[in-house]
PDB file of C-alpha atoms in Angstrom:
ATOM      1  CA  MET A 283      13.645  52.189  63.342  1.00 37.00           C
ATOM      2  CA  LYS A 284      11.699  51.056  65.807  1.00 36.00           C
ATOM      3  CA  ILE A 285       8.394  51.261  63.508  1.00 35.00           C
ATOM      4  CA  ALA A 286      10.408  49.442  60.543  1.00 38.00           C
ATOM      5  CA  THR A 287      11.703  46.107  63.208  1.00 33.00           C
ATOM      6  CA  LEU A 288       8.330  45.496  64.146  1.00 33.00           C
ATOM      7  CA  SER A 289       7.674  45.220  60.739  1.00 32.00           C
ATOM      8  CA  CYS A 290      10.590  42.513  59.753  1.00 36.00           C
ATOM      9  CA  ALA A 291      10.313  41.210  62.875  1.00 36.00           C
ATOM     10  CA  CYS A 292       5.910  40.587  61.771  1.00 37.00           C
ATOM     11  CA  ALA A 293       6.737  39.073  58.427  1.00 38.00           C
ATOM     12  CA  ILE A 294       9.538  37.601  59.548  1.00 35.00           C
ATOM     13  CA  ALA A 295       7.052  34.871  62.066  1.00 43.00           C
ATOM     14  CA  SER A 296       4.351  34.805  58.920  1.00 44.00           C
ATOM     15  CA  VAL A 297       7.798  32.739  56.635  1.00 50.00           C
ATOM     16  CA  PRO A 298       6.374  29.297  55.902  1.00 54.00           C
ATOM     17  CA  GLY A 299       8.119  26.512  57.504  1.00 55.00           C
ATOM     18  CA  ALA A 300       9.098  28.855  60.029  1.00 53.00           C
ATOM     19  CA  VAL A 301       9.663  27.620  63.911  1.00 57.00           C
ATOM     20  CA  LEU A 302       6.172  27.354  66.325  1.00 62.00           C
ATOM     21  CA  ALA A 303       6.507  27.388  70.071  1.00 74.00           C
ATOM     22  CA  SER A 304       6.032  24.265  71.516  1.00 83.00           C
ATOM     23  CA  PHE A 305       3.999  24.191  75.097  1.00 93.00           C
ATOM     24  CA  VAL A 306       3.321  21.237  78.711  1.00 95.00           C
ATOM     25  CA  VAL A 307       0.395  21.112  79.100  1.00 95.00           C
ATOM     26  CA  ALA A 308       0.433  18.883  81.003  1.00 97.00           C
ATOM     27  CA  TYR A 309       2.489  16.724  83.423  1.00 98.00           C
ATOM     28  CA  ASP A 310       3.355  14.434  86.390  1.00 98.00           C
ATOM     29  CA  ASP A 311       6.149  12.650  88.209  1.00 98.00           C
ATOM     30  CA  ALA A 312       6.239  10.408  90.870  1.00 98.00           C
ATOM     31  CA  ALA A 313       7.975  12.645  93.279  1.00 98.00           C
ATOM     32  CA  ASP A 314       4.816  14.787  93.177  1.00 98.00           C
ATOM     33  CA  ALA A 315       3.413  15.400  96.495  1.00 98.00           C
ATOM     34  CA  THR A 316       0.357  13.515  96.343  1.00 98.00           C
ATOM     35  CA  TYR A 317       1.788  10.878  95.854  1.00 98.00           C
ATOM     36  CA  ASN A 318       3.301  10.832  99.389  1.00 98.00           C
ATOM     37  CA  SER A 319       0.690   8.469 101.597  1.00 96.00           C
ATOM     38  CA  GLY A 320       0.871   6.297  98.267  1.00 97.00           C
ATOM     39  CA  TRP A 321      -0.041   5.528  95.091  1.00 98.00           C
ATOM     40  CA  ALA A 322      -4.052   5.806  95.183  1.00 97.00           C
ATOM     41  CA  ASN A 323      -6.995   5.349  93.174  1.00 97.00           C
ATOM     42  CA  GLY A 324      -8.614   8.969  92.853  1.00 98.00           C
ATOM     43  CA  SER A 325      -5.223  10.093  93.151  1.00 97.00           C
ATOM     44  CA  ASN A 326      -4.384  13.066  90.446  1.00 98.00           C
ATOM     45  CA  GLY A 327      -0.653  14.974  90.860  1.00 98.00           C
ATOM     46  CA  GLY A 328       0.744  16.831  89.047  1.00 97.00           C
ATOM     47  CA  TYR A 329      -1.455  19.156  85.675  1.00 97.00           C
ATOM     48  CA  GLY A 330      -3.365  17.987  83.151  1.00 97.00           C
ATOM     49  CA  PHE A 331      -4.297  14.609  83.446  1.00 98.00           C
ATOM     50  CA  GLY A 332      -7.086  12.755  84.847  1.00 97.00           C
ATOM     51  CA  ALA A 333      -6.975  10.685  87.789  1.00 98.00           C
ATOM     52  CA  TRP A 334      -5.209   7.397  87.807  1.00 98.00           C
ATOM     53  CA  SER A 335      -6.980   4.006  87.893  1.00 98.00           C
ATOM     54  CA  HIS A 336      -6.223   1.211  88.770  1.00 97.00           C
ATOM     55  CA  SER A 337      -7.393  -2.370  88.257  1.00 96.00           C
ATOM     56  CA  ALA A 338      -8.942  -4.246  91.078  1.00 95.00           C
ATOM     57  CA  VAL A 339      -7.092  -7.210  90.208  1.00 93.00           C
ATOM     58  CA  GLY A 340      -3.604  -5.777  91.370  1.00 92.00           C
ATOM     59  CA  THR A 341      -1.732  -3.924  93.280  1.00 93.00           C
ATOM     60  CA  GLN A 342       0.015  -0.415  93.128  1.00 96.00           C
ATOM     61  CA  SER A 343       1.908   1.334  95.456  1.00 96.00           C
ATOM     62  CA  MET A 344       5.011   3.842  95.578  1.00 97.00           C
ATOM     63  CA  GLY A 345       8.523   1.861  94.688  1.00 93.00           C
ATOM     64  CA  ASP A 346      11.858   1.428  93.600  1.00 92.00           C
ATOM     65  CA  SER A 347      11.923   1.272  89.702  1.00 90.00           C
ATOM     66  CA  ASN A 348      16.283   0.142  90.682  1.00 86.00           C
ATOM     67  CA  THR A 349      14.783  -3.280  92.606  1.00 82.00           C
ATOM     68  CA  ASN A 350      12.998  -3.783  89.238  1.00 77.00           C
ATOM     69  CA  GLY A 351      14.718  -6.844  87.117  1.00 66.00           C
ATOM     70  CA  ALA A 352      18.588  -8.325  88.061  1.00 65.00           C
ATOM     71  CA  LEU A 353      20.988  -5.356  85.896  1.00 59.00           C
ATOM     72  CA  GLY A 354      20.241  -2.874  89.183  1.00 58.00           C
ATOM     73  CA  GLY A 355      19.452   0.301  86.903  1.00 64.00           C
ATOM     74  CA  PRO A 356      20.214   3.034  85.753  1.00 78.00           C
ATOM     75  CA  GLY A 357      16.272   2.869  86.130  1.00 82.00           C
ATOM     76  CA  ILE A 358      13.524   5.435  86.363  1.00 94.00           C
ATOM     77  CA  ASN A 359      13.212   7.002  89.786  1.00 95.00           C
ATOM     78  CA  ILE A 360      12.289  10.927  90.008  1.00 96.00           C
ATOM     79  CA  GLY A 361      13.082  11.770  94.058  1.00 95.00           C
ATOM     80  CA  GLY A 362      13.792   8.174  94.727  1.00 95.00           C
ATOM     81  CA  ARG A 363      10.388   6.836  93.416  1.00 96.00           C
ATOM     82  CA  ALA A 364       8.281   5.384  91.052  1.00 97.00           C
ATOM     83  CA  TRP A 365       5.026   4.073  89.821  1.00 97.00           C
ATOM     84  CA  GLN A 366       5.005   0.316  90.678  1.00 95.00           C
ATOM     85  CA  ALA A 367       1.835  -2.164  89.384  1.00 94.00           C
ATOM     86  CA  GLU A 368       1.369  -4.852  90.117  1.00 91.00           C
ATOM     87  CA  LEU A 369      -0.895  -7.118  87.944  1.00 89.00           C
ATOM     88  CA  ASN A 370      -2.037 -10.885  90.215  1.00 89.00           C
ATOM     89  CA  PRO A 371      -1.258 -13.937  88.143  1.00 85.00           C
ATOM     90  CA  GLY A 372      -3.561 -15.716  86.251  1.00 84.00           C
ATOM     91  CA  TRP A 373      -5.061 -12.177  84.551  1.00 87.00           C
ATOM     92  CA  SER A 374      -3.869  -9.901  81.943  1.00 88.00           C
ATOM     93  CA  GLY A 375      -4.649  -6.261  80.423  1.00 91.00           C
ATOM     94  CA  ALA A 376      -4.079  -2.789  82.393  1.00 94.00           C
ATOM     95  CA  VAL A 377      -2.933  -3.205  85.891  1.00 95.00           C
ATOM     96  CA  SER A 378      -3.115   0.892  85.969  1.00 97.00           C
ATOM     97  CA  GLY A 379      -4.399   3.985  84.133  1.00 98.00           C
ATOM     98  CA  ARG A 380      -5.258   7.461  82.970  1.00 98.00           C
ATOM     99  CA  THR A 381      -7.081  10.258  80.636  1.00 97.00           C
ATOM    100  CA  LEU A 382      -4.473  12.169  79.038  1.00 96.00           C
ATOM    101  CA  GLY A 383      -6.294  15.828  78.903  1.00 92.00           C
ATOM    102  CA  SER A 384      -6.330  17.646  76.037  1.00 89.00           C
ATOM    103  CA  TYR A 385      -4.248  15.226  73.275  1.00 93.00           C
ATOM    104  CA  GLY A 386      -4.371  14.990  70.558  1.00 91.00           C
ATOM    105  CA  ILE A 387      -2.867  15.586  66.542  1.00 93.00           C
ATOM    106  CA  GLY A 388       0.060  17.335  66.703  1.00 94.00           C
ATOM    107  CA  ASP A 389       0.664  16.286  70.024  1.00 96.00           C
ATOM    108  CA  SER A 390       3.163  14.665  72.145  1.00 97.00           C
ATOM    109  CA  LEU A 391       3.236  12.013  74.954  1.00 98.00           C
ATOM    110  CA  GLU A 392       6.164  11.449  77.155  1.00 98.00           C
ATOM    111  CA  VAL A 393       6.203   8.179  79.453  1.00 98.00           C
ATOM    112  CA  ASP A 394       9.271   7.020  81.381  1.00 98.00           C
ATOM    113  CA  VAL A 395       8.885   2.901  82.673  1.00 96.00           C
ATOM    114  CA  ASP A 396      10.479   0.449  83.244  1.00 92.00           C
ATOM    115  CA  PHE A 397       9.850  -2.976  82.421  1.00 87.00           C
ATOM    116  CA  GLY A 398      11.540  -5.150  84.976  1.00 74.00           C
ATOM    117  CA  ALA A 399      11.984  -8.592  84.735  1.00 67.00           C
ATOM    118  CA  ALA A 400      10.043  -9.032  82.047  1.00 63.00           C
ATOM    119  CA  GLY A 401       8.384 -12.539  80.568  1.00 63.00           C
ATOM    120  CA  THR A 402       7.071 -13.412  77.803  1.00 62.00           C
ATOM    121  CA  PRO A 403       4.226 -12.227  76.654  1.00 66.00           C
ATOM    122  CA  GLY A 404       5.004  -9.316  78.806  1.00 80.00           C
ATOM    123  CA  GLN A 405       4.680  -6.326  80.224  1.00 88.00           C
ATOM    124  CA  GLY A 406       3.496  -2.920  78.126  1.00 93.00           C
ATOM    125  CA  VAL A 407       2.204   0.609  77.654  1.00 96.00           C
ATOM    126  CA  ALA A 408       0.030   1.533  75.788  1.00 97.00           C
ATOM    127  CA  ILE A 409      -2.321   4.596  74.242  1.00 97.00           C
ATOM    128  CA  PHE A 410      -5.734   4.525  72.726  1.00 94.00           C
ATOM    129  CA  GLY A 411      -8.332   6.621  71.290  1.00 89.00           C
ATOM    130  CA  SER A 412     -12.619   5.952  70.270  1.00 82.00           C
ATOM    131  CA  GLY A 413     -11.049   3.265  68.169  1.00 77.00           C
ATOM    132  CA  ASP A 414      -7.692   2.502  67.960  1.00 92.00           C
ATOM    133  CA  VAL A 415      -4.557   1.414  70.343  1.00 95.00           C
ATOM    134  CA  CYS A 416      -0.934   1.006  69.950  1.00 97.00           C
ATOM    135  CA  GLN A 417       1.538  -0.586  72.637  1.00 96.00           C
ATOM    136  CA  VAL A 418       5.113  -0.866  73.171  1.00 96.00           C
ATOM    137  CA  GLN A 419       5.193  -4.257  74.580  1.00 92.00           C
ATOM    138  CA  ALA A 420       8.770  -5.799  76.755  1.00 89.00           C
ATOM    139  CA  ILE A 421       8.444  -9.518  75.594  1.00 80.00           C
ATOM    140  CA  GLY A 422      11.426  -9.948  78.912  1.00 63.00           C
ATOM    141  CA  LEU A 423      13.845 -12.006  76.569  1.00 58.00           C
ATOM    142  CA  SER A 424      18.028 -11.272  76.665  1.00 57.00           C
ATOM    143  CA  SER A 425      17.649 -11.799  73.322  1.00 58.00           C
ATOM    144  CA  GLY A 426      14.826  -9.833  71.626  1.00 82.00           C
ATOM    145  CA  ASN A 427      13.568  -6.547  70.955  1.00 90.00           C
ATOM    146  CA  LEU A 428      10.868  -4.550  72.235  1.00 92.00           C
ATOM    147  CA  LEU A 429       7.657  -4.752  70.480  1.00 93.00           C
ATOM    148  CA  ILE A 430       5.315  -2.466  68.954  1.00 96.00           C
ATOM    149  CA  ASN A 431       1.994  -3.286  68.507  1.00 94.00           C
ATOM    150  CA  THR A 432      -0.896  -1.889  66.992  1.00 94.00           C
ATOM    151  CA  THR A 433      -4.425  -3.240  66.026  1.00 92.00           C
ATOM    152  CA  SER A 434      -3.303  -3.724  62.416  1.00 91.00           C
ATOM    153  CA  THR A 435       0.084  -4.932  62.752  1.00 92.00           C
ATOM    154  CA  THR A 436       3.256  -5.636  64.949  1.00 94.00           C
ATOM    155  CA  ILE A 437       6.693  -3.914  64.671  1.00 95.00           C
ATOM    156  CA  THR A 438       9.953  -5.951  65.919  1.00 93.00           C
ATOM    157  CA  THR A 439      11.701  -2.460  66.663  1.00 94.00           C
ATOM    158  CA  SER A 440      16.115  -2.376  67.027  1.00 92.00           C
ATOM    159  CA  VAL A 441      16.031  -1.622  70.189  1.00 92.00           C
ATOM    160  CA  PRO A 442      17.257  -4.323  72.463  1.00 88.00           C
ATOM    161  CA  TYR A 443      15.032  -4.826  75.487  1.00 86.00           C
ATOM    162  CA  SER A 444      17.288  -3.725  79.333  1.00 83.00           C
ATOM    163  CA  ASP A 445      15.772  -3.562  82.282  1.00 79.00           C
ATOM    164  CA  GLY A 446      16.733  -0.012  82.932  1.00 85.00           C
ATOM    165  CA  GLY A 447      14.440   1.569  81.380  1.00 91.00           C
ATOM    166  CA  TYR A 448      13.090   3.923  79.104  1.00 94.00           C
ATOM    167  CA  ARG A 449      11.441   6.629  77.554  1.00 97.00           C
ATOM    168  CA  VAL A 450       8.346   6.121  75.016  1.00 98.00           C
ATOM    169  CA  THR A 451       7.273   8.964  73.238  1.00 98.00           C
ATOM    170  CA  PHE A 452       3.297   8.683  71.305  1.00 98.00           C
ATOM    171  CA  GLY A 453       3.328  11.588  68.982  1.00 97.00           C
ATOM    172  CA  ILE A 454      -0.062  11.875  67.072  1.00 95.00           C
ATOM    173  CA  VAL A 455       1.372  13.740  63.400  1.00 96.00           C
ATOM    174  CA  ASN A 456      -2.807  13.022  61.939  1.00 95.00           C
ATOM    175  CA  ALA A 457      -5.930  11.452  61.701  1.00 93.00           C
ATOM    176  CA  THR A 458      -4.294   8.046  60.636  1.00 94.00           C
ATOM    177  CA  SER A 459      -0.852   8.081  62.234  1.00 95.00           C
ATOM    178  CA  LEU A 460       1.322   8.088  65.195  1.00 95.00           C
ATOM    179  CA  ASP A 461       5.478   7.766  66.093  1.00 98.00           C
ATOM    180  CA  VAL A 462       6.689   6.611  68.160  1.00 98.00           C
ATOM    181  CA  THR A 463      10.266   7.366  70.197  1.00 98.00           C
ATOM    182  CA  ILE A 464      11.980   4.539  72.334  1.00 97.00           C
ATOM    183  CA  GLN A 465      14.664   5.335  73.990  1.00 96.00           C
ATOM    184  CA  SER A 466      16.825   3.145  76.273  1.00 92.00           C
ATOM    185  CA  PHE A 467      18.300   4.083  79.087  1.00 91.00           C
ATOM    186  CA  ALA A 468      20.830   1.925  79.537  1.00 87.00           C
ATOM    187  CA  THR A 469      22.667   1.620  75.461  1.00 86.00           C
ATOM    188  CA  SER A 470      21.501   5.271  74.582  1.00 85.00           C
ATOM    189  CA  VAL A 471      19.619   3.821  71.956  1.00 89.00           C
ATOM    190  CA  SER A 472      16.852   5.429  70.122  1.00 94.00           C
ATOM    191  CA  GLN A 473      14.576   4.605  67.016  1.00 96.00           C
ATOM    192  CA  THR A 474      11.345   6.068  65.292  1.00 98.00           C
ATOM    193  CA  TYR A 475       8.646   4.216  63.953  1.00 98.00           C
ATOM    194  CA  ASN A 476       5.881   5.376  62.291  1.00 97.00           C
ATOM    195  CA  VAL A 477       2.771   3.456  62.078  1.00 96.00           C
ATOM    196  CA  ALA A 478      -0.731   3.749  61.578  1.00 95.00           C
ATOM    197  CA  TYR A 479      -2.991   5.110  64.213  1.00 95.00           C
ATOM    198  CA  ALA A 480      -6.415   7.238  64.613  1.00 93.00           C
ATOM    199  CA  PRO A 481      -7.050   8.512  67.198  1.00 89.00           C
ATOM    200  CA  GLY A 482     -10.755   9.269  66.961  1.00 86.00           C
ATOM    201  CA  SER A 483     -13.001  11.826  67.992  1.00 84.00           C
ATOM    202  CA  GLY A 484     -12.869  11.210  72.196  1.00 86.00           C
ATOM    203  CA  VAL A 485     -10.631  11.483  74.732  1.00 92.00           C
ATOM    204  CA  GLN A 486      -6.764   9.588  74.174  1.00 95.00           C
ATOM    205  CA  SER A 487      -5.905   7.243  77.138  1.00 97.00           C
ATOM    206  CA  MET A 488      -3.151   5.842  78.662  1.00 98.00           C
ATOM    207  CA  THR A 489      -2.754   2.462  80.238  1.00 97.00           C
ATOM    208  CA  LEU A 490       0.280   0.620  82.071  1.00 97.00           C
ATOM    209  CA  GLN A 491      -0.289  -3.423  80.874  1.00 93.00           C
ATOM    210  CA  THR A 492       0.947  -6.677  81.655  1.00 88.00           C
ATOM    211  CA  THR A 493      -0.063 -10.156  80.572  1.00 83.00           C
ATOM    212  CA  ASN A 494      -0.497 -13.304  83.254  1.00 79.00           C
ATOM    213  CA  PRO A 495       2.636 -11.770  85.259  1.00 79.00           C
ATOM    214  CA  PRO A 496       4.740 -14.252  87.652  1.00 76.00           C
ATOM    215  CA  SER A 497       4.202 -13.260  91.506  1.00 76.00           C
ATOM    216  CA  GLY A 498       5.683 -10.375  92.214  1.00 75.00           C
ATOM    217  CA  GLN A 499       6.549  -8.788  88.783  1.00 80.00           C
ATOM    218  CA  ALA A 500       5.787  -5.451  88.230  1.00 87.00           C
ATOM    219  CA  VAL A 501       5.809  -2.024  85.340  1.00 91.00           C
ATOM    220  CA  TYR A 502       6.842   0.710  87.290  1.00 94.00           C
ATOM    221  CA  ALA A 503       6.429   4.698  85.385  1.00 97.00           C
ATOM    222  CA  SER A 504       7.916   7.897  86.884  1.00 97.00           C
ATOM    223  CA  ARG A 505       7.496  10.918  84.344  1.00 98.00           C
ATOM    224  CA  MET A 506       4.332  11.153  81.917  1.00 98.00           C
ATOM    225  CA  LYS A 507       4.045  15.341  79.740  1.00 97.00           C
ATOM    226  CA  VAL A 508       2.346  15.922  76.833  1.00 97.00           C
ATOM    227  CA  THR A 509       3.521  18.835  74.909  1.00 97.00           C
ATOM    228  CA  SER A 510       1.494  20.188  71.599  1.00 94.00           C
ATOM    229  CA  ALA A 511       2.732  22.740  69.413  1.00 81.00           C
TER     230      ALA A 511
END
């Protein structure tokens, strides 16, 4: 009887369409003890990710995402804090970033971000590989929705701007496409969009970005996770 049961279980496991387990292969958050003394260039909490790399024309520290913008929350703090990245006025581009380890086709990257009082043209979070990029951008207008920018197009999403924070998920579907899911913590709105994205063969990276920000305008992140099927 035991042998028959085992054979049945094996047969079920081999049926096409069977649900496969997924595994967290990389994780880090702002509550990690690595950041107790600050968010230094080269710091690397959690596991599975590369070390943080900071722009020399910016300021990086541990901050309170609830103070980012006028609404006061809900924010994205973990353990009462988040990574706070601010680029100097007059500069544009990546303010902080890191490589994503084994992240590739079939994997999903989740990042909790807070764009705060973003002004036009705003702030963003992006992934990029050896030949492509995908960015989720907040333009900061009270009536505006978040954007998804790729090398080939810009999509205006149905997710409204808020300074309450978002969970952004980048799921690499195959060698030519990416599913981008944006969930608003302030409104609970969640939308998924499929966009063209070619990860290439190299290691993928994630960056927090800003464009010519006014003084004091920061982009926050607090949690990131890569899940692999």
